[in-house]
Each structure stands twice: as structure tokens, then as C-alpha cells.
mmCIF file of C-alpha atoms in Angstrom:
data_model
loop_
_atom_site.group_PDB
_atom_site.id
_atom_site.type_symbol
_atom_site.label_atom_id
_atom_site.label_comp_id
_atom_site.label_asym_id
_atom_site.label_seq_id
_atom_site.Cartn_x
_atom_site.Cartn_y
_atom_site.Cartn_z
ATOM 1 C CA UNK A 34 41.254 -20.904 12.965
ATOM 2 C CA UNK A 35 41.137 -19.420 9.549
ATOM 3 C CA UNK A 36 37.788 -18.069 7.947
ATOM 4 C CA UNK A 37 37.229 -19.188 4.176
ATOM 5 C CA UNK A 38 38.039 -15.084 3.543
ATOM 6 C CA UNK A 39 40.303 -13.109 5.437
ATOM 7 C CA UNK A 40 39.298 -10.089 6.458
ATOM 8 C CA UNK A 41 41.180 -7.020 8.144
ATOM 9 C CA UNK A 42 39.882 -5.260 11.103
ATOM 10 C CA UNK A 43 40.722 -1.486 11.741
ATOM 11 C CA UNK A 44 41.743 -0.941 15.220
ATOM 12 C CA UNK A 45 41.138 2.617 17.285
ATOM 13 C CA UNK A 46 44.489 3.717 16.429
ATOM 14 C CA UNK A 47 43.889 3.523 12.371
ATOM 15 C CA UNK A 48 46.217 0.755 11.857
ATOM 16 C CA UNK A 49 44.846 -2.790 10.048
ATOM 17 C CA UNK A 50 46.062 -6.358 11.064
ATOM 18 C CA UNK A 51 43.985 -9.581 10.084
ATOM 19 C CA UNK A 52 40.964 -11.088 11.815
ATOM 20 C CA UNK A 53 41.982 -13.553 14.603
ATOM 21 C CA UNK A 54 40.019 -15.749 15.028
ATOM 22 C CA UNK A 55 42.184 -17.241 17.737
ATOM 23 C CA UNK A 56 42.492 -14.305 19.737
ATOM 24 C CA UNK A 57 38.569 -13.292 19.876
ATOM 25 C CA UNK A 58 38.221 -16.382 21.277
ATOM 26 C CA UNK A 59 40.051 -15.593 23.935
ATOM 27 C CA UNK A 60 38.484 -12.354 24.476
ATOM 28 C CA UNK A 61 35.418 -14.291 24.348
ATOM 29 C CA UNK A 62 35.824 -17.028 27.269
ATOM 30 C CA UNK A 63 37.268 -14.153 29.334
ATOM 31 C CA UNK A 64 33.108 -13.097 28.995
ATOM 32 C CA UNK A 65 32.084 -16.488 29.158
ATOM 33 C CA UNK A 66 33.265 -17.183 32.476
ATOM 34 C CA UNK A 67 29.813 -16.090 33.816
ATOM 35 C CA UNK A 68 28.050 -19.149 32.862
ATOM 36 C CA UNK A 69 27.899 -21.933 34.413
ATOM 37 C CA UNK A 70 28.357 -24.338 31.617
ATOM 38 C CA UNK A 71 30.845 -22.682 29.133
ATOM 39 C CA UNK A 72 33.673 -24.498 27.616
ATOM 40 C CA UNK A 73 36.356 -22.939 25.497
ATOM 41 C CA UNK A 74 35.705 -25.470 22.290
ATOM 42 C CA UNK A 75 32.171 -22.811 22.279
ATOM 43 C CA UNK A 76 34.241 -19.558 22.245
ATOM 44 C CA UNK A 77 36.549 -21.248 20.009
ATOM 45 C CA UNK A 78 33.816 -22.171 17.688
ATOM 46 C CA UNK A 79 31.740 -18.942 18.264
ATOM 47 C CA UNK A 80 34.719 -17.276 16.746
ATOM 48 C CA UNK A 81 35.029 -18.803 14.232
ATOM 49 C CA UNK A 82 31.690 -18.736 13.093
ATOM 50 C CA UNK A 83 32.003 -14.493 13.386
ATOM 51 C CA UNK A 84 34.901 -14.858 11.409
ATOM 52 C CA UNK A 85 33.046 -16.488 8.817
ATOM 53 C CA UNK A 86 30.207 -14.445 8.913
ATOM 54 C CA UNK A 87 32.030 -10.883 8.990
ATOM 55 C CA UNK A 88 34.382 -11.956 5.919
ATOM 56 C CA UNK A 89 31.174 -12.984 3.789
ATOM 57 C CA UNK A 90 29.393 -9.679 5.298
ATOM 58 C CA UNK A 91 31.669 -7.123 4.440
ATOM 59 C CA UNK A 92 34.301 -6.852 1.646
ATOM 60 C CA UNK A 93 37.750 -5.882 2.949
ATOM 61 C CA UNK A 94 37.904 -4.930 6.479
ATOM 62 C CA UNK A 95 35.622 -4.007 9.332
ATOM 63 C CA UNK A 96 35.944 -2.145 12.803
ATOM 64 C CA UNK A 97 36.730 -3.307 15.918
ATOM 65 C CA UNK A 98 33.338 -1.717 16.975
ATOM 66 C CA UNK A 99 31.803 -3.816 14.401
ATOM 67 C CA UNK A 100 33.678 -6.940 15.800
ATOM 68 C CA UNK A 101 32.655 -5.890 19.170
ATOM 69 C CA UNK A 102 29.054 -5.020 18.078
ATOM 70 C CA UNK A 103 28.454 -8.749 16.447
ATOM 71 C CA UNK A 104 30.206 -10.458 19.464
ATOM 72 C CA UNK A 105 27.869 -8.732 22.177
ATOM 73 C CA UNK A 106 24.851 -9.946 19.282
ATOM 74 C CA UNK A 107 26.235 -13.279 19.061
ATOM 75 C CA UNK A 108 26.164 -14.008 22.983
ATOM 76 C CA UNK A 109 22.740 -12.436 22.964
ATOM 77 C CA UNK A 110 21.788 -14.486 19.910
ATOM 78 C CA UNK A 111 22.519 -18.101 21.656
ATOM 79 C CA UNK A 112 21.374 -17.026 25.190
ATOM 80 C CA UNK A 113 24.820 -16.514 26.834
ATOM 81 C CA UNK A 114 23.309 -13.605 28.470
ATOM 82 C CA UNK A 115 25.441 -13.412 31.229
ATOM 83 C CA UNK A 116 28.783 -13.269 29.244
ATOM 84 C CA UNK A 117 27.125 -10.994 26.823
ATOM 85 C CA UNK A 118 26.878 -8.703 29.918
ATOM 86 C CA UNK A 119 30.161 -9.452 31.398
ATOM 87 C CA UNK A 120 31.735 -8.749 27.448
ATOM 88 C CA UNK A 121 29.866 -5.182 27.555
ATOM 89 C CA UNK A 122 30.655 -4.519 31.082
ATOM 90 C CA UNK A 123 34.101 -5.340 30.645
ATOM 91 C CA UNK A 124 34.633 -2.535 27.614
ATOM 92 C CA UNK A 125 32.852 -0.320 29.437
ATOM 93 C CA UNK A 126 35.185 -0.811 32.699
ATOM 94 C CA UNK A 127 38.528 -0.695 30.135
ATOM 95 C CA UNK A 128 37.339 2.760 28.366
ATOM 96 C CA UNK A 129 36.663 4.422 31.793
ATOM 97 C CA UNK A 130 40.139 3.650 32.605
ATOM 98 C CA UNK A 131 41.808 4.031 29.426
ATOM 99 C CA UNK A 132 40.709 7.808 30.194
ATOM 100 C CA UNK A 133 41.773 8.038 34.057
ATOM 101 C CA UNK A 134 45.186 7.006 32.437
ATOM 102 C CA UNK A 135 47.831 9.492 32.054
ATOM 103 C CA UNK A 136 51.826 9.141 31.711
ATOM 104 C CA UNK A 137 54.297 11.773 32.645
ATOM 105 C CA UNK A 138 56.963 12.412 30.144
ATOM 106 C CA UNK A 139 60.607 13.183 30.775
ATOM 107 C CA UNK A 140 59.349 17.335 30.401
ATOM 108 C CA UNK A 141 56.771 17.012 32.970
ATOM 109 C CA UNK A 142 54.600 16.954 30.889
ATOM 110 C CA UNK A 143 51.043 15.043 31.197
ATOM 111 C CA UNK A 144 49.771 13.212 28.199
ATOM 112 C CA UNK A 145 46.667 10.902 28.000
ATOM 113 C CA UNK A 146 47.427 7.236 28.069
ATOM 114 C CA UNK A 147 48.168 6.082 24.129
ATOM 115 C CA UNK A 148 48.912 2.337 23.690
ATOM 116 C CA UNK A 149 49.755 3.323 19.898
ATOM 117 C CA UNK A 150 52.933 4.955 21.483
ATOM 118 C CA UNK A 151 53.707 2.170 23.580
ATOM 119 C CA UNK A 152 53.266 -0.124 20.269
ATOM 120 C CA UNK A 153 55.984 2.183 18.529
ATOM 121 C CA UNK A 154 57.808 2.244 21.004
ATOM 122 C CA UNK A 155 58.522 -1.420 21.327
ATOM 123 C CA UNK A 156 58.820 -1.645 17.692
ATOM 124 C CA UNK A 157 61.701 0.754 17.618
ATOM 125 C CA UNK A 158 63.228 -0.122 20.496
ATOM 126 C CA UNK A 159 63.249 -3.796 20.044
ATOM 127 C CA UNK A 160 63.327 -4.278 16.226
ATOM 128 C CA UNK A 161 59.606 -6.370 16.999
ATOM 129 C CA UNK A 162 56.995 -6.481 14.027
ATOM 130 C CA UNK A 163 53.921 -4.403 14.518
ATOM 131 C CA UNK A 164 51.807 -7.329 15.427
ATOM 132 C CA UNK A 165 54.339 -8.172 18.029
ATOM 133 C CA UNK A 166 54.697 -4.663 19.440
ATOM 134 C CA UNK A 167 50.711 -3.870 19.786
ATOM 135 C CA UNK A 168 50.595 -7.737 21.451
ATOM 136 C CA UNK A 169 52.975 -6.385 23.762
ATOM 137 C CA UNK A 170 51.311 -2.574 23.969
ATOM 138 C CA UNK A 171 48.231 -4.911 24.856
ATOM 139 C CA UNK A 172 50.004 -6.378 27.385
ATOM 140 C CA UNK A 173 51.700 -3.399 28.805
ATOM 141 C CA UNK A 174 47.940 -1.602 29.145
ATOM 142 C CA UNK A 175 46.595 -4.716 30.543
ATOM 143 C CA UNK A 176 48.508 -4.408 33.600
ATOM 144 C CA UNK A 177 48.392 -0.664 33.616
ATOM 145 C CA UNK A 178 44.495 -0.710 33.766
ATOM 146 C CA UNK A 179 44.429 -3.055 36.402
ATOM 147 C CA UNK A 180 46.468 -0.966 38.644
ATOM 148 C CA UNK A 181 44.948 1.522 40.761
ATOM 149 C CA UNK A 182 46.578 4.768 39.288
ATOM 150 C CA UNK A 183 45.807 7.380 37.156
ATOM 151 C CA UNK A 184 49.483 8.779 36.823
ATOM 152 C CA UNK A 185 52.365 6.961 35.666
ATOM 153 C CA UNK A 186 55.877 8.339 35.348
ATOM 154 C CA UNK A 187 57.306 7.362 30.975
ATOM 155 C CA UNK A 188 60.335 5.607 32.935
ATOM 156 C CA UNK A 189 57.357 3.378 34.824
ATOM 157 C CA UNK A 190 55.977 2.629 31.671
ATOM 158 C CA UNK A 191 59.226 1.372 29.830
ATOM 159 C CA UNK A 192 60.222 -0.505 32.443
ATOM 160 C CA UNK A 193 56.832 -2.909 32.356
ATOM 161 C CA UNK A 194 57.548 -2.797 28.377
ATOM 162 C CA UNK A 195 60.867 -4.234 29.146
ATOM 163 C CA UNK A 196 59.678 -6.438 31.935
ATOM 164 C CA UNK A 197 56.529 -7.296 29.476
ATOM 165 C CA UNK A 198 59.342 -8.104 26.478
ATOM 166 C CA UNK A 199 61.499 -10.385 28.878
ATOM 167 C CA UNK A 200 58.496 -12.427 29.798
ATOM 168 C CA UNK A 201 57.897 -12.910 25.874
ATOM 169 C CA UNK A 202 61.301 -14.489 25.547
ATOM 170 C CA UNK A 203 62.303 -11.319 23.387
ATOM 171 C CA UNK A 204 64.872 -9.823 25.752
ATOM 172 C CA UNK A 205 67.847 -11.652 24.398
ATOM 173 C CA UNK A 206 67.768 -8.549 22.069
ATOM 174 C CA UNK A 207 69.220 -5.410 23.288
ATOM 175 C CA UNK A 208 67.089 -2.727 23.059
ATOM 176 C CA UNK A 209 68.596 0.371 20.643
ATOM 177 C CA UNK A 210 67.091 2.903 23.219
ATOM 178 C CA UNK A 211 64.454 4.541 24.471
#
């Protein structure tokens, strides 16, 4: 699903990667699963569409709040109310816990939950492009936000980044260390 323009899309961390079309739809049927007659060929077209219009919008890249912003319009726009909710409800749910989150170095040390570092992390660690290590960051937090803690011990967390990097298919490399 290419747009007629690429455009980039600055993520919370400050890093860039390209507008996916592909992967917003994904995001987007997640949201759509509150109506009743939602297909994936109309988050898969939806998508595309706020590819197109972002790229002939703005000039080089936008934010994800923007993307996020024009997504919750767009549901509202065609009268998918109820995913539009379940889209904002959603963020709202994965911010609270992105904050309840913290990880326990090997000091004893607390720190607040970073997916950035998990992202290095698995880019050092397993020689994986950036786009493959924030997939897999994504991944990683995923599971961690769906868990019921609030602290995680840094060995807990490398060990689901390993798990997460077998079930990718990616473990046949050996990981330089951690």
C-alpha cells in the first residue's frame, strides 16, 4: 500500500521511519472490531486514503499525534463511531500503562519503562535493522502492557526480547550480548 508521496512520520522517541500504510491498517481494524459490519478491505482502504491525504497535506514528515489525530477524524468522518471510540480508548488505556511501567536494572535501580531502549537493545544485540528492532520493541511492550505489573526485573525484559526474536524466526543468530 504505497501513497503517490512518501512521507515520514516522527515517532515519540525522535526517530523517523516511513508511513505504513500497511501497518495503520492494522492498528485500525484492531478499533474497528466494534462494529458490527467492518471488514479489513475498509481499514485497508481507510489507510490508504490517510496516507494519501497526509503526504499531499504536509511536506516531509508528520507526527504520530498527527497520524493518530486524522485516524480518530477519519472514523468520526464516515460514522465508525464506535471504533473511533475504541481507537481513542485504546491510546488512552496504553499511555496509562506505559507510565505504571517500570524495569529494574542490574543496580537496583528503577527506571521508567522506555521501548527506545528495548529497540537498541535488540539492534545491538542481534545485528537487526532499526525497523526490525522497534517491530520487535513493539512487540516486547505489547505483552508487557498487557500483563498485570508495574515492575519488571531488566533480565525479565530480555528474556521476552529473546523469546519475542525466536518467534520472528531471527534466533538462528547468536546474540553478541546483553
Amino acid at each position: 500500500m504505497k501513497t503517490s508521496r512518501m512521507i515520514g512520520v516522527l515517532k515519540r522517541d525522535g526517530s523517523l521511519e516511513q508511513f505504513d500504510a500497511g501497518k495503520l491498517a492494522g492498528t485500525m481494524w484492531r478499533a474497528m472490531q466494534a462494529e458490527p459490519h467492518a471488514c479489513y478491505r475498509h481499514a485497508r482502504d481507510l489507510a490508504a486514503a490517510l496516507g494519501t491525504y497526509l503526504a499531499r497535506k504536509y511536506k516531509d514528515s508528520v507526527s504520530s499525534r498527527v497520524v493518530f489525530e486524522a485516524t480518530v477524524k477519519t472514523f468520526g468522518y464516515v460514522g465508525l463511531t464506535a471504533a473511533e471510540q475504541a481507537f481513542k480508548d485504546h491510546q488512552a488505556w496504553r499511555y496509562d500503562r506505559r507510565n505504571q511501567l517500570r524495569v529494574r536494572q542490574e543496580d537496583g535501580k528503577l527506571t521508567w519503562w522506555d521501548k527506545n531502549w528495548v529497540k537498541d537493545l535488540a539492534i545491538h544485540s542481534w545485528h537487526v535493522s532499526p525497523q526490525t528492532g522497534r517491530t520487535l520493541a513493539a512487540h516486547v511492550e505489547s505483552a508487557l502492557l498487557e500483563g498485570q505489573r508495574e515492575t519488571l526485573e531488566r533480565h525479565e525484559v530480555l528474556d521476552l526480547l529473546n523469546q519475542t526474536v525466536d518467534a520472528f524466526g531471527l534466533a538462528d543468530a547468536v546474540p553478541v550480548g546483553q
